[in-house]
PDB file of C-alpha atoms in Angstrom:
ATOM      1  CA  UNK K   1      27.221 -34.337   3.987  1.00  0.00           C
ATOM      2  CA  UNK K   2      24.514 -32.597   2.028  1.00  0.00           C
ATOM      3  CA  UNK K   3      25.332 -32.195  -1.608  1.00  0.00           C
ATOM      4  CA  UNK K   4      23.588 -29.579  -3.713  1.00  0.00           C
ATOM      5  CA  UNK K   5      24.699 -29.698  -7.322  1.00  0.00           C
ATOM      6  CA  UNK K   6      24.094 -27.006  -9.884  1.00  0.00           C
ATOM      7  CA  UNK K   7      24.378 -28.012 -13.497  1.00  0.00           C
ATOM      8  CA  UNK K   8      26.818 -25.310 -14.629  1.00  0.00           C
ATOM      9  CA  UNK K   9      29.413 -23.130 -12.904  1.00  0.00           C
ATOM     10  CA  UNK K  10      29.542 -20.661 -15.797  1.00  0.00           C
ATOM     11  CA  UNK K  11      26.981 -20.024 -18.512  1.00  0.00           C
ATOM     12  CA  UNK K  12      26.812 -17.478 -21.327  1.00  0.00           C
ATOM     13  CA  UNK K  13      23.543 -16.912 -23.145  1.00  0.00           C
ATOM     14  CA  UNK K  14      22.047 -14.338 -25.471  1.00  0.00           C
ATOM     15  CA  UNK K  15      19.230 -11.893 -24.907  1.00  0.00           C
ATOM     16  CA  UNK K  16      15.855 -13.446 -25.597  1.00  0.00           C
ATOM     17  CA  UNK K  17      16.968 -17.035 -25.096  1.00  0.00           C
ATOM     18  CA  UNK K  18      15.107 -19.350 -22.766  1.00  0.00           C
ATOM     19  CA  UNK K  19      17.578 -20.442 -20.099  1.00  0.00           C
ATOM     20  CA  UNK K  20      17.348 -23.430 -17.772  1.00  0.00           C
ATOM     21  CA  UNK K  21      19.337 -23.677 -14.546  1.00  0.00           C
ATOM     22  CA  UNK K  22      19.197 -27.052 -12.872  1.00  0.00           C
ATOM     23  CA  UNK K  23      19.709 -27.945  -9.243  1.00  0.00           C
ATOM     24  CA  UNK K  24      19.795 -31.383  -7.633  1.00  0.00           C
ATOM     25  CA  UNK K  25      20.127 -32.265  -3.962  1.00  0.00           C
ATOM     26  CA  UNK K  26      20.863 -35.699  -2.556  1.00  0.00           C
ATOM     27  CA  UNK K  27      19.573 -35.424   1.013  1.00  0.00           C
ATOM     28  CA  UNK K  28      15.850 -35.835   0.472  1.00  0.00           C
ATOM     29  CA  UNK K  29      15.190 -32.250   1.564  1.00  0.00           C
ATOM     30  CA  UNK K  30      11.659 -31.002   1.175  1.00  0.00           C
ATOM     31  CA  UNK K  31      12.596 -27.350   0.774  1.00  0.00           C
ATOM     32  CA  UNK K  32      14.468 -25.908  -2.169  1.00  0.00           C
ATOM     33  CA  UNK K  33      15.302 -22.314  -3.036  1.00  0.00           C
ATOM     34  CA  UNK K  34      16.681 -20.182  -5.846  1.00  0.00           C
ATOM     35  CA  UNK K  35      18.544 -16.946  -5.127  1.00  0.00           C
ATOM     36  CA  UNK K  36      20.499 -14.462  -7.114  1.00  0.00           C
ATOM     37  CA  UNK K  37      23.426 -12.562  -5.658  1.00  0.00           C
ATOM     38  CA  UNK K  38      24.585  -9.201  -6.949  1.00  0.00           C
ATOM     39  CA  UNK K  39      27.230  -6.826  -5.576  1.00  0.00           C
ATOM     40  CA  UNK K  40      25.712  -4.381  -3.130  1.00  0.00           C
ATOM     41  CA  UNK K  41      22.353  -6.154  -3.126  1.00  0.00           C
ATOM     42  CA  UNK K  42      23.201  -9.382  -1.338  1.00  0.00           C
ATOM     43  CA  UNK K  43      21.203 -12.559  -1.762  1.00  0.00           C
ATOM     44  CA  UNK K  44      17.670 -12.138  -3.036  1.00  0.00           C
ATOM     45  CA  UNK K  45      15.125 -14.927  -3.108  1.00  0.00           C
ATOM     46  CA  UNK K  46      13.582 -15.624  -6.502  1.00  0.00           C
ATOM     47  CA  UNK K  47      11.391 -18.682  -5.883  1.00  0.00           C
ATOM     48  CA  UNK K  48      11.139 -21.501  -3.404  1.00  0.00           C
ATOM     49  CA  UNK K  49       9.362 -24.800  -3.071  1.00  0.00           C
ATOM     50  CA  UNK K  50       8.245 -26.808  -0.062  1.00  0.00           C
ATOM     51  CA  UNK K  51       7.240 -29.926  -1.913  1.00  0.00           C
ATOM     52  CA  UNK K  52       7.022 -31.537  -5.298  1.00  0.00           C
ATOM     53  CA  UNK K  53       4.914 -29.500  -7.710  1.00  0.00           C
ATOM     54  CA  UNK K  54       4.661 -26.685  -5.181  1.00  0.00           C
ATOM     55  CA  UNK K  55       6.209 -23.283  -5.726  1.00  0.00           C
ATOM     56  CA  UNK K  56       6.102 -19.939  -4.012  1.00  0.00           C
ATOM     57  CA  UNK K  57       7.255 -16.555  -5.240  1.00  0.00           C
ATOM     58  CA  UNK K  58      10.129 -14.982  -3.469  1.00  0.00           C
ATOM     59  CA  UNK K  59      11.073 -11.326  -3.472  1.00  0.00           C
ATOM     60  CA  UNK K  60      12.026 -10.959  -7.145  1.00  0.00           C
ATOM     61  CA  UNK K  61      10.125 -13.545  -9.251  1.00  0.00           C
ATOM     62  CA  UNK K  62       9.582 -11.345 -12.303  1.00  0.00           C
ATOM     63  CA  UNK K  63      11.106 -12.798 -15.435  1.00  0.00           C
ATOM     64  CA  UNK K  64      11.606 -16.215 -13.864  1.00  0.00           C
ATOM     65  CA  UNK K  65       9.658 -19.418 -13.408  1.00  0.00           C
ATOM     66  CA  UNK K  66      10.461 -22.701 -11.687  1.00  0.00           C
ATOM     67  CA  UNK K  67       9.678 -26.363 -11.958  1.00  0.00           C
ATOM     68  CA  UNK K  68       9.760 -29.068  -9.313  1.00  0.00           C
ATOM     69  CA  UNK K  69       8.632 -32.349 -10.817  1.00  0.00           C
ATOM     70  CA  UNK K  70      10.799 -34.476  -8.535  1.00  0.00           C
ATOM     71  CA  UNK K  71      11.739 -33.937  -4.926  1.00  0.00           C
ATOM     72  CA  UNK K  72      15.457 -33.803  -5.582  1.00  0.00           C
ATOM     73  CA  UNK K  73      15.371 -31.421  -8.547  1.00  0.00           C
ATOM     74  CA  UNK K  74      14.445 -27.746  -8.709  1.00  0.00           C
ATOM     75  CA  UNK K  75      14.808 -25.920 -12.000  1.00  0.00           C
ATOM     76  CA  UNK K  76      14.939 -22.176 -12.564  1.00  0.00           C
ATOM     77  CA  UNK K  77      13.803 -20.906 -15.956  1.00  0.00           C
ATOM     78  CA  UNK K  78      14.506 -17.539 -17.487  1.00  0.00           C
ATOM     79  CA  UNK K  79      11.667 -17.258 -19.959  1.00  0.00           C
ATOM     80  CA  UNK K  80      13.341 -14.646 -22.169  1.00  0.00           C
ATOM     81  CA  UNK K  81      16.772 -13.751 -20.873  1.00  0.00           C
ATOM     82  CA  UNK K  82      17.669 -10.100 -20.501  1.00  0.00           C
ATOM     83  CA  UNK K  83      20.980  -8.434 -19.676  1.00  0.00           C
ATOM     84  CA  UNK K  84      19.754  -7.407 -16.207  1.00  0.00           C
ATOM     85  CA  UNK K  85      19.552 -11.102 -15.358  1.00  0.00           C
ATOM     86  CA  UNK K  86      23.318 -11.407 -15.528  1.00  0.00           C
ATOM     87  CA  UNK K  87      24.139 -12.548 -12.021  1.00  0.00           C
ATOM     88  CA  UNK K  88      25.339 -15.313  -9.732  1.00  0.00           C
ATOM     89  CA  UNK K  89      22.507 -17.818  -9.173  1.00  0.00           C
ATOM     90  CA  UNK K  90      22.513 -19.956  -6.062  1.00  0.00           C
ATOM     91  CA  UNK K  91      20.343 -22.955  -5.305  1.00  0.00           C
ATOM     92  CA  UNK K  92      19.796 -24.157  -1.739  1.00  0.00           C
ATOM     93  CA  UNK K  93      17.904 -26.869   0.103  1.00  0.00           C
ATOM     94  CA  UNK K  94      16.820 -27.489   3.666  1.00  0.00           C
ATOM     95  CA  UNK K  95      14.749 -29.702   5.887  1.00  0.00           C
ATOM     96  CA  UNK K  96      11.426 -28.455   7.172  1.00  0.00           C
ATOM     97  CA  UNK K  97      10.425 -26.230   8.824  1.00  0.00           C
ATOM     98  CA  UNK K  98      12.084 -23.685   6.607  1.00  0.00           C
ATOM     99  CA  UNK K  99      12.201 -21.011   9.294  1.00  0.00           C
ATOM    100  CA  UNK K 100      14.208 -23.134  11.719  1.00  0.00           C
ATOM    101  CA  UNK K 101      16.628 -24.982   9.483  1.00  0.00           C
ATOM    102  CA  UNK K 102      19.841 -23.774   7.885  1.00  0.00           C
ATOM    103  CA  UNK K 103      20.106 -23.958   4.126  1.00  0.00           C
ATOM    104  CA  UNK K 104      22.756 -25.815   2.171  1.00  0.00           C
ATOM    105  CA  UNK K 105      23.921 -24.124  -0.995  1.00  0.00           C
ATOM    106  CA  UNK K 106      25.212 -25.320  -4.322  1.00  0.00           C
ATOM    107  CA  UNK K 107      28.394 -23.887  -5.844  1.00  0.00           C
ATOM    108  CA  UNK K 108      26.472 -21.311  -7.838  1.00  0.00           C
ATOM    109  CA  UNK K 109      26.092 -20.569 -11.541  1.00  0.00           C
ATOM    110  CA  UNK K 110      27.607 -17.402 -12.942  1.00  0.00           C
ATOM    111  CA  UNK K 111      25.246 -16.477 -15.743  1.00  0.00           C
ATOM    112  CA  UNK K 112      26.107 -13.841 -18.309  1.00  0.00           C
ATOM    113  CA  UNK K 113      23.470 -12.598 -20.731  1.00  0.00           C
ATOM    114  CA  UNK K 114      24.928 -10.875 -23.774  1.00  0.00           C
TER     115      UNK K 114
ATOM    116  CA  UNK Z   1      14.719   0.215   6.132  1.00  0.00           C
ATOM    117  CA  UNK Z   2      16.256  -3.146   5.295  1.00  0.00           C
ATOM    118  CA  UNK Z   3      15.003  -6.148   7.212  1.00  0.00           C
ATOM    119  CA  UNK Z   4      18.522  -7.203   8.148  1.00  0.00           C
ATOM    120  CA  UNK Z   5      21.367  -4.703   8.301  1.00  0.00           C
ATOM    121  CA  UNK Z   6      25.066  -5.252   8.640  1.00  0.00           C
ATOM    122  CA  UNK Z   7      28.091  -2.991   8.495  1.00  0.00           C
ATOM    123  CA  UNK Z   8      29.579  -3.948   5.116  1.00  0.00           C
ATOM    124  CA  UNK Z   9      33.134  -3.255   6.270  1.00  0.00           C
ATOM    125  CA  UNK Z  10      35.719  -4.151   5.198  1.00  0.00           C
ATOM    126  CA  UNK Z  11      37.193  -4.933   8.574  1.00  0.00           C
ATOM    127  CA  UNK Z  12      40.952  -5.157   8.228  1.00  0.00           C
ATOM    128  CA  UNK Z  13      42.562  -6.766  11.268  1.00  0.00           C
ATOM    129  CA  UNK Z  14      45.944  -8.322  12.074  1.00  0.00           C
ATOM    130  CA  UNK Z  15      46.314 -12.000  12.836  1.00  0.00           C
ATOM    131  CA  UNK Z  16      45.477 -12.767  16.439  1.00  0.00           C
ATOM    132  CA  UNK Z  17      43.054  -9.864  16.807  1.00  0.00           C
ATOM    133  CA  UNK Z  18      39.570 -10.128  18.207  1.00  0.00           C
ATOM    134  CA  UNK Z  19      36.858  -8.779  15.941  1.00  0.00           C
ATOM    135  CA  UNK Z  20      33.116  -8.388  16.437  1.00  0.00           C
ATOM    136  CA  UNK Z  21      30.305  -7.975  13.941  1.00  0.00           C
ATOM    137  CA  UNK Z  22      26.826  -6.773  14.710  1.00  0.00           C
ATOM    138  CA  UNK Z  23      23.649  -7.282  12.785  1.00  0.00           C
ATOM    139  CA  UNK Z  24      20.277  -5.662  13.414  1.00  0.00           C
ATOM    140  CA  UNK Z  25      16.900  -6.954  12.274  1.00  0.00           C
ATOM    141  CA  UNK Z  26      13.641  -5.096  12.000  1.00  0.00           C
ATOM    142  CA  UNK Z  27      10.988  -7.781  12.502  1.00  0.00           C
ATOM    143  CA  UNK Z  28      10.398  -8.523  16.163  1.00  0.00           C
ATOM    144  CA  UNK Z  29       8.674 -11.774  15.166  1.00  0.00           C
ATOM    145  CA  UNK Z  30      11.980 -13.164  13.913  1.00  0.00           C
ATOM    146  CA  UNK Z  31      12.489 -16.666  15.194  1.00  0.00           C
ATOM    147  CA  UNK Z  32      15.738 -18.191  14.029  1.00  0.00           C
ATOM    148  CA  UNK Z  33      19.139 -16.691  13.497  1.00  0.00           C
ATOM    149  CA  UNK Z  34      22.281 -17.858  11.765  1.00  0.00           C
ATOM    150  CA  UNK Z  35      25.711 -16.712  10.715  1.00  0.00           C
ATOM    151  CA  UNK Z  36      26.945 -17.859   7.328  1.00  0.00           C
ATOM    152  CA  UNK Z  37      30.403 -17.468   5.883  1.00  0.00           C
ATOM    153  CA  UNK Z  38      31.033 -16.819   2.200  1.00  0.00           C
ATOM    154  CA  UNK Z  39      34.467 -16.981   0.643  1.00  0.00           C
ATOM    155  CA  UNK Z  40      35.216 -14.981  -2.469  1.00  0.00           C
ATOM    156  CA  UNK Z  41      33.309 -16.355  -5.470  1.00  0.00           C
ATOM    157  CA  UNK Z  42      32.018 -19.308  -3.468  1.00  0.00           C
ATOM    158  CA  UNK Z  43      28.669 -20.294  -2.023  1.00  0.00           C
ATOM    159  CA  UNK Z  44      27.556 -19.317   1.506  1.00  0.00           C
ATOM    160  CA  UNK Z  45      28.155 -21.966   4.145  1.00  0.00           C
ATOM    161  CA  UNK Z  46      26.606 -22.210   7.564  1.00  0.00           C
ATOM    162  CA  UNK Z  47      29.013 -21.039  10.256  1.00  0.00           C
ATOM    163  CA  UNK Z  48      26.753 -21.367  13.262  1.00  0.00           C
ATOM    164  CA  UNK Z  49      23.215 -21.047  14.492  1.00  0.00           C
ATOM    165  CA  UNK Z  50      22.532 -18.411  17.126  1.00  0.00           C
ATOM    166  CA  UNK Z  51      20.666 -19.473  20.244  1.00  0.00           C
ATOM    167  CA  UNK Z  52      18.879 -17.276  22.745  1.00  0.00           C
ATOM    168  CA  UNK Z  53      21.349 -18.076  25.478  1.00  0.00           C
ATOM    169  CA  UNK Z  54      24.328 -17.379  23.248  1.00  0.00           C
ATOM    170  CA  UNK Z  55      26.640 -20.068  21.977  1.00  0.00           C
ATOM    171  CA  UNK Z  56      30.270 -20.707  21.303  1.00  0.00           C
ATOM    172  CA  UNK Z  57      32.095 -22.833  18.778  1.00  0.00           C
ATOM    173  CA  UNK Z  58      35.822 -22.721  19.286  1.00  0.00           C
ATOM    174  CA  UNK Z  59      37.028 -19.194  18.552  1.00  0.00           C
ATOM    175  CA  UNK Z  60      33.549 -18.065  17.492  1.00  0.00           C
ATOM    176  CA  UNK Z  61      30.874 -16.747  19.831  1.00  0.00           C
ATOM    177  CA  UNK Z  62      27.386 -15.760  18.742  1.00  0.00           C
ATOM    178  CA  UNK Z  63      24.930 -13.786  20.825  1.00  0.00           C
ATOM    179  CA  UNK Z  64      21.339 -12.723  20.436  1.00  0.00           C
ATOM    180  CA  UNK Z  65      19.668  -9.710  22.009  1.00  0.00           C
ATOM    181  CA  UNK Z  66      15.956  -9.922  21.280  1.00  0.00           C
ATOM    182  CA  UNK Z  67      15.092  -6.751  23.199  1.00  0.00           C
ATOM    183  CA  UNK Z  68      17.380  -4.665  21.005  1.00  0.00           C
ATOM    184  CA  UNK Z  69      16.914  -6.870  17.952  1.00  0.00           C
ATOM    185  CA  UNK Z  70      20.496  -7.570  17.132  1.00  0.00           C
ATOM    186  CA  UNK Z  71      22.824 -10.497  16.905  1.00  0.00           C
ATOM    187  CA  UNK Z  72      26.573 -10.486  17.114  1.00  0.00           C
ATOM    188  CA  UNK Z  73      29.505 -12.621  16.098  1.00  0.00           C
ATOM    189  CA  UNK Z  74      32.821 -12.472  17.938  1.00  0.00           C
ATOM    190  CA  UNK Z  75      35.942 -14.015  16.462  1.00  0.00           C
ATOM    191  CA  UNK Z  76      38.899 -14.426  18.782  1.00  0.00           C
ATOM    192  CA  UNK Z  77      42.508 -15.008  17.753  1.00  0.00           C
ATOM    193  CA  UNK Z  78      41.808 -14.260  14.088  1.00  0.00           C
ATOM    194  CA  UNK Z  79      43.471 -16.448  11.476  1.00  0.00           C
ATOM    195  CA  UNK Z  80      44.301 -15.620   7.888  1.00  0.00           C
ATOM    196  CA  UNK Z  81      41.781 -18.281   6.901  1.00  0.00           C
ATOM    197  CA  UNK Z  82      39.005 -16.319   8.608  1.00  0.00           C
ATOM    198  CA  UNK Z  83      39.119 -13.799   5.761  1.00  0.00           C
ATOM    199  CA  UNK Z  84      35.671 -13.969   4.171  1.00  0.00           C
ATOM    200  CA  UNK Z  85      32.307 -12.248   4.114  1.00  0.00           C
ATOM    201  CA  UNK Z  86      30.075 -13.015   7.088  1.00  0.00           C
ATOM    202  CA  UNK Z  87      26.355 -13.044   6.425  1.00  0.00           C
ATOM    203  CA  UNK Z  88      23.763 -12.515   9.106  1.00  0.00           C
ATOM    204  CA  UNK Z  89      20.564 -14.479   8.491  1.00  0.00           C
ATOM    205  CA  UNK Z  90      17.163 -14.144  10.129  1.00  0.00           C
ATOM    206  CA  UNK Z  91      13.976 -16.105   9.639  1.00  0.00           C
ATOM    207  CA  UNK Z  92      10.452 -15.712  10.851  1.00  0.00           C
ATOM    208  CA  UNK Z  93       7.519 -18.017  10.625  1.00  0.00           C
ATOM    209  CA  UNK Z  94       5.918 -16.566   7.537  1.00  0.00           C
ATOM    210  CA  UNK Z  95       6.751 -18.903   4.728  1.00  0.00           C
ATOM    211  CA  UNK Z  96      10.052 -19.920   6.180  1.00  0.00           C
ATOM    212  CA  UNK Z  97      12.228 -17.677   4.064  1.00  0.00           C
ATOM    213  CA  UNK Z  98      15.700 -16.805   5.184  1.00  0.00           C
ATOM    214  CA  UNK Z  99      16.421 -13.091   5.141  1.00  0.00           C
ATOM    215  CA  UNK Z 100      20.084 -12.396   4.438  1.00  0.00           C
ATOM    216  CA  UNK Z 101      22.021  -9.339   5.392  1.00  0.00           C
ATOM    217  CA  UNK Z 102      24.391  -7.967   2.790  1.00  0.00           C
ATOM    218  CA  UNK Z 103      27.383  -9.319   4.632  1.00  0.00           C
ATOM    219  CA  UNK Z 104      30.401  -7.942   6.449  1.00  0.00           C
ATOM    220  CA  UNK Z 105      33.757  -8.395   4.794  1.00  0.00           C
ATOM    221  CA  UNK Z 106      36.656  -9.433   6.997  1.00  0.00           C
ATOM    222  CA  UNK Z 107      40.267  -9.331   5.908  1.00  0.00           C
ATOM    223  CA  UNK Z 108      42.861 -10.763   8.288  1.00  0.00           C
ATOM    224  CA  UNK Z 109      46.410  -9.647   7.530  1.00  0.00           C
ATOM    225  CA  UNK Z 110      49.706 -11.212   8.590  1.00  0.00           C
TER     226      UNK Z 110
END
């Protein structure tokens, strides 16, 4: 079974802090994704990566950056956290090609920015 | 217009009922289709892929209508454990992103 592990289930940070969300997958998947999920808005793609050191902007990349130094790890960075970034963050991974393969999700991180 | 649209529900049905969800998509170049299930405060999990010829997995049947650009999910003999939000997912070969619908909430009552 694919295991996608997110570093924290719940996280509380303050406005202006730099926040790191970590995601690790154990199935040697090339593709990794970061989403946020908000009531009424569904899942929205922030960034994704098809390979080590590669990254692509999703639909809402503003205020975020990512890092993929190793194949199994994909980090999401909130450069200067703001209250509108309070959300549920979900990491996912998949085999290539991304358009044909289902994604496997981590448990999610509920992030609150105060 | 949203790329993938679903009736948000909630659908409240008694145990044993048959319930159907529809999902429409706007991009005719869409190539792959999935249904995911998401329980309250949990991550989405793949329920089933949707194939052009339609496919069945136990009590669940998925169908695709490319001409009308919609997919459907039919659940027969509903169980209490089927209560969840069902997400329609579409992809097309432009970067390989999955496009999620907002989900349809199902509540199965005793």
